[in-house]
Short mmCIF file of C-alpha atoms and ligand atoms in Angstrom, two decimals:
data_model
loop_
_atom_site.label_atom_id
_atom_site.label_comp_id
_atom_site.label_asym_id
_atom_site.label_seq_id
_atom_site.Cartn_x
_atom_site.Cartn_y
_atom_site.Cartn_z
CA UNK T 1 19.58 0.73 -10.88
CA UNK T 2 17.59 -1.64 -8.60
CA UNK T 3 13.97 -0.69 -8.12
CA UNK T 4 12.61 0.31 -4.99
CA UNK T 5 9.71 -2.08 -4.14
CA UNK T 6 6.32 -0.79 -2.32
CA UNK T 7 4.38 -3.31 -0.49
CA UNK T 8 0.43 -2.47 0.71
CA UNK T 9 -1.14 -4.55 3.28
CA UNK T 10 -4.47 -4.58 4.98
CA UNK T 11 -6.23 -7.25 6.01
CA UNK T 12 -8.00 -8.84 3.45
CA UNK T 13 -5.83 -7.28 0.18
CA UNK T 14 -9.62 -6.40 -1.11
CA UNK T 15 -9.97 -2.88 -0.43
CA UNK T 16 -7.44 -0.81 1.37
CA UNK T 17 -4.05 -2.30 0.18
CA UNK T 18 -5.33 -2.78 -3.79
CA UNK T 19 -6.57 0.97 -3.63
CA UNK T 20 -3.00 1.84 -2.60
CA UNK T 21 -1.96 0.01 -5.15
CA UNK T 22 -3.99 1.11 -7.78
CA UNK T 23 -3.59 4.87 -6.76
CA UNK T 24 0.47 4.99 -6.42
CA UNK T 25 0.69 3.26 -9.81
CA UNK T 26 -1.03 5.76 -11.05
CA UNK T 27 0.86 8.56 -9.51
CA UNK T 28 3.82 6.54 -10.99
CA UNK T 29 2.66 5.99 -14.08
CA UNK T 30 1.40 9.80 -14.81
CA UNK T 31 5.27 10.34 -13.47
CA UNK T 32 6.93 8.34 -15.90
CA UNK T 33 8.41 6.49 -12.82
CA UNK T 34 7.96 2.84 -13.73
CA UNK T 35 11.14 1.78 -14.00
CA UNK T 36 11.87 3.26 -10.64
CA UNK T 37 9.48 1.83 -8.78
CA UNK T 38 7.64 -1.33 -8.11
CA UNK T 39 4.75 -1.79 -5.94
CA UNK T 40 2.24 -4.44 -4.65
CA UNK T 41 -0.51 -5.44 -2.38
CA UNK T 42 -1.35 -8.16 -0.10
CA UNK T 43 -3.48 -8.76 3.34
CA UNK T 44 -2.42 -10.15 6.73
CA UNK T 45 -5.23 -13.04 6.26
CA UNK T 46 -5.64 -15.30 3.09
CA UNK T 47 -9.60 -15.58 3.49
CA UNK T 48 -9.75 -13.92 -0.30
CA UNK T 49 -6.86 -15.63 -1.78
CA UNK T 50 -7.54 -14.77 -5.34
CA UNK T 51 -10.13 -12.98 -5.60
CA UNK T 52 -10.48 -9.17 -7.23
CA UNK T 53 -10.54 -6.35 -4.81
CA UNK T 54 -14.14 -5.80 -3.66
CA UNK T 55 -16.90 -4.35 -6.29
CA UNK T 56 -17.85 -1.61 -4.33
CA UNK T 57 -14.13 -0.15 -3.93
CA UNK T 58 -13.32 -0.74 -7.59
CA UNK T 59 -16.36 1.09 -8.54
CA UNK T 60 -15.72 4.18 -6.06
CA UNK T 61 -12.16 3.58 -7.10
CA UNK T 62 -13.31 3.90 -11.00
CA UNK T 63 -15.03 7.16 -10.63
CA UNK T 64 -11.51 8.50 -9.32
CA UNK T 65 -10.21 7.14 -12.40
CA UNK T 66 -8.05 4.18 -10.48
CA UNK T 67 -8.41 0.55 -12.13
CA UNK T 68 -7.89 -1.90 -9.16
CA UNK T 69 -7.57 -5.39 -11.15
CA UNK T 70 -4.99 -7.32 -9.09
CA UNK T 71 -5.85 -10.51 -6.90
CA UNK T 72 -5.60 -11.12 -3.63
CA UNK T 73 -3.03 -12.77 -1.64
CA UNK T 74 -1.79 -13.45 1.77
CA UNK T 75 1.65 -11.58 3.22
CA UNK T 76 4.86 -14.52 2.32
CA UNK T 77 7.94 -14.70 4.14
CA UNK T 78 9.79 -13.33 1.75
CA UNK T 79 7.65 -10.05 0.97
CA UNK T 80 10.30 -9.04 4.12
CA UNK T 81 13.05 -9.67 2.25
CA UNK T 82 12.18 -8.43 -1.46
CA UNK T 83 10.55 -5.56 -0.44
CA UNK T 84 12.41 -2.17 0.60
CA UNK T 85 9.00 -0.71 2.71
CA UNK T 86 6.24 -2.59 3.97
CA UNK T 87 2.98 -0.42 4.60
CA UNK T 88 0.06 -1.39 6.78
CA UNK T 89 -3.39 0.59 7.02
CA UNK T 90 -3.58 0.31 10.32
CA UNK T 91 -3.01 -0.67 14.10
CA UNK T 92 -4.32 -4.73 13.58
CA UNK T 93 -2.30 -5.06 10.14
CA UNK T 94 0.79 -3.13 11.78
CA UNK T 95 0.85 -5.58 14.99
CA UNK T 96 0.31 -8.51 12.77
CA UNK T 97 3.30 -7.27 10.00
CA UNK T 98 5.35 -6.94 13.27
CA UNK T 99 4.99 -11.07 13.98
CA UNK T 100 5.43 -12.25 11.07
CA UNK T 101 8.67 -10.33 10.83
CA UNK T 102 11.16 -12.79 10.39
CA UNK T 103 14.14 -10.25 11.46
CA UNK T 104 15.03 -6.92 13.28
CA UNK T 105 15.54 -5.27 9.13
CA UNK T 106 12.25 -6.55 8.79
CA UNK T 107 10.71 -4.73 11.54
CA UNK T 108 12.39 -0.95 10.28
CA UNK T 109 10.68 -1.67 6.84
CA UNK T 110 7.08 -1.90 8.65
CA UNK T 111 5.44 1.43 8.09
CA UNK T 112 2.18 2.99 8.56
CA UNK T 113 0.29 4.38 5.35
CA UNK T 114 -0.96 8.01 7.72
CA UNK T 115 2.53 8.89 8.40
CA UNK T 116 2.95 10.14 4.54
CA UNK T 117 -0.61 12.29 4.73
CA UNK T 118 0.09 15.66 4.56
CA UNK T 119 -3.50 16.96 5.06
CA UNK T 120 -5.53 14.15 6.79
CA UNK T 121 -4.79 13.92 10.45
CA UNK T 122 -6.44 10.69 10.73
CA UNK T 123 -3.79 8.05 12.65
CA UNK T 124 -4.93 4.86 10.40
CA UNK T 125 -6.94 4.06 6.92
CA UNK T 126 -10.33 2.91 8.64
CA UNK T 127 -11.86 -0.69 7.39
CA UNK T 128 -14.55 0.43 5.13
CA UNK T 129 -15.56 -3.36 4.55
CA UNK T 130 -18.86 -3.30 7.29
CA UNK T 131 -19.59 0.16 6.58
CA UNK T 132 -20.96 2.58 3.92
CA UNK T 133 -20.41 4.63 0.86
CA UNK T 134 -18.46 7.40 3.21
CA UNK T 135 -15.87 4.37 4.05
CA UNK T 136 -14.95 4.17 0.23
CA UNK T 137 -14.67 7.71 0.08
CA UNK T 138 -12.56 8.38 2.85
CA UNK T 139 -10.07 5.60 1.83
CA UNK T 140 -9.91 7.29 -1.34
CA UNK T 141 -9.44 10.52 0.72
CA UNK T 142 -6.51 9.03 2.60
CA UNK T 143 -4.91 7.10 0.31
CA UNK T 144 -4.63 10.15 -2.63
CA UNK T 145 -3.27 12.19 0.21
CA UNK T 146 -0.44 9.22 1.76
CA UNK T 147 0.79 8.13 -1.84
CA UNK T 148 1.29 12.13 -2.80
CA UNK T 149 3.33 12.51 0.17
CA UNK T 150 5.33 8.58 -0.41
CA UNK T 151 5.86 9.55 -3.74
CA UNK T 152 7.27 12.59 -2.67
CA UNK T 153 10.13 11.34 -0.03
CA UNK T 154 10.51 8.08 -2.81
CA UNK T 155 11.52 10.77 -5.68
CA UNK T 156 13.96 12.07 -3.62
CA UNK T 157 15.67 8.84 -2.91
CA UNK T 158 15.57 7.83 -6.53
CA UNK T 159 17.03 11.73 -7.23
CA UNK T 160 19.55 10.96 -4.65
CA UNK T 161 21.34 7.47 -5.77
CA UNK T 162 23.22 9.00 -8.90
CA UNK T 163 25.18 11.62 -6.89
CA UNK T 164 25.19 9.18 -3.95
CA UNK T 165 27.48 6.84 -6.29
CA UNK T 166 28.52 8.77 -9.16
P1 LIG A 1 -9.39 -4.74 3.58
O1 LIG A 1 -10.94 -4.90 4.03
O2 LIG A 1 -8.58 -5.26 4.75
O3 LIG A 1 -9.25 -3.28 3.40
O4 LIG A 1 -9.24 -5.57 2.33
C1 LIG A 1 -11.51 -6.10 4.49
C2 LIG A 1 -11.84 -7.08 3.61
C3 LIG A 1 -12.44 -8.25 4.06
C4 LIG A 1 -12.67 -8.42 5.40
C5 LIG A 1 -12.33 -7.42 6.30
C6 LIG A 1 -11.73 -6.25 5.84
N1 LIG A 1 -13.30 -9.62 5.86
O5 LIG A 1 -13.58 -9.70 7.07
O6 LIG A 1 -13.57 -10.52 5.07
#
């Protein structure tokens, strides 16, 4: 069975997106799911092209018990192609997924991470780069409660494909 594929973006890949990342491999992991499921990270911009995510998310990150040690890099023309759903944190990274869209399939896979919270009401995962501790947090905050919820509708679709095609 193919895997589905999970791609974060944010804007730099240094905070937002590898949290995401970090979190929902978790979730998978904990789940036994990860054969099932593939995901990655990567940022609208290249400006940290290769670089670990930032010290102070992987250390709030680390106290949650999430290990974010991937590397940054830019959004590719083909992420739109391998990837099944494409998830931005927000309006900036949403508009700029949208352009670099290379097709109309594309465009359905663009997503945005708040639509899978189930108790944060918040529209977008707020850039906690310029900002405090509270940032980190609330990332954290948003992120636990949007991969729950992704997992959630994912499981289902996995669940489904067996008596889909028997
Ligand atoms: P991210 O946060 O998009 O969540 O990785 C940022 C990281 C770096 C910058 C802005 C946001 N920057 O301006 O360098």
């Amino acid at each position: 069975m193919e895997k589905i594929k999970i791609l974060f973006v944010c804007l730099g890949n240094i905070c937002r997106s590898p949290s995401a990342e970090g979190v929902m491999k978790k979730l998978i992991k904990d789940r036994g799911l990860e054969n099932q499921i593939y995901i990655d990270s990567a940022g609208t911009h290249g400006y940290h092209e290769g670089e670990l995510p930032d010290s102070r998310m992987r250390a709030h990150a680390a106290r949650r018990g999430y290990k974010l040690d991937s590397r940054s890099r830019p959004v590719k023309y083909n992420d739109f192609f391998d990837f099944d759903l494409i998830i931005g944190m927000d309006d900036r990274n949403i508009a700029n997924l949208k352009r670099m869209a290379p097709d109309d399939e594309s465009v359905k896979k663009i997503h945005r991470m708040t639509e899978y919270c189930t108790r944060h009401t918040l529209d977008h995962v707020p850039d906690p780069y310029y900002g405090g501790t509270d940032g980190f947090e609330l990332v954290l905050d948003l992120l636990e409660d949007a991969c729950e919820g992704l997992l959630k509708m994912e499981i289902s679709k996995v669940a489904s494909i067996p008596s889909q095609y028997p």
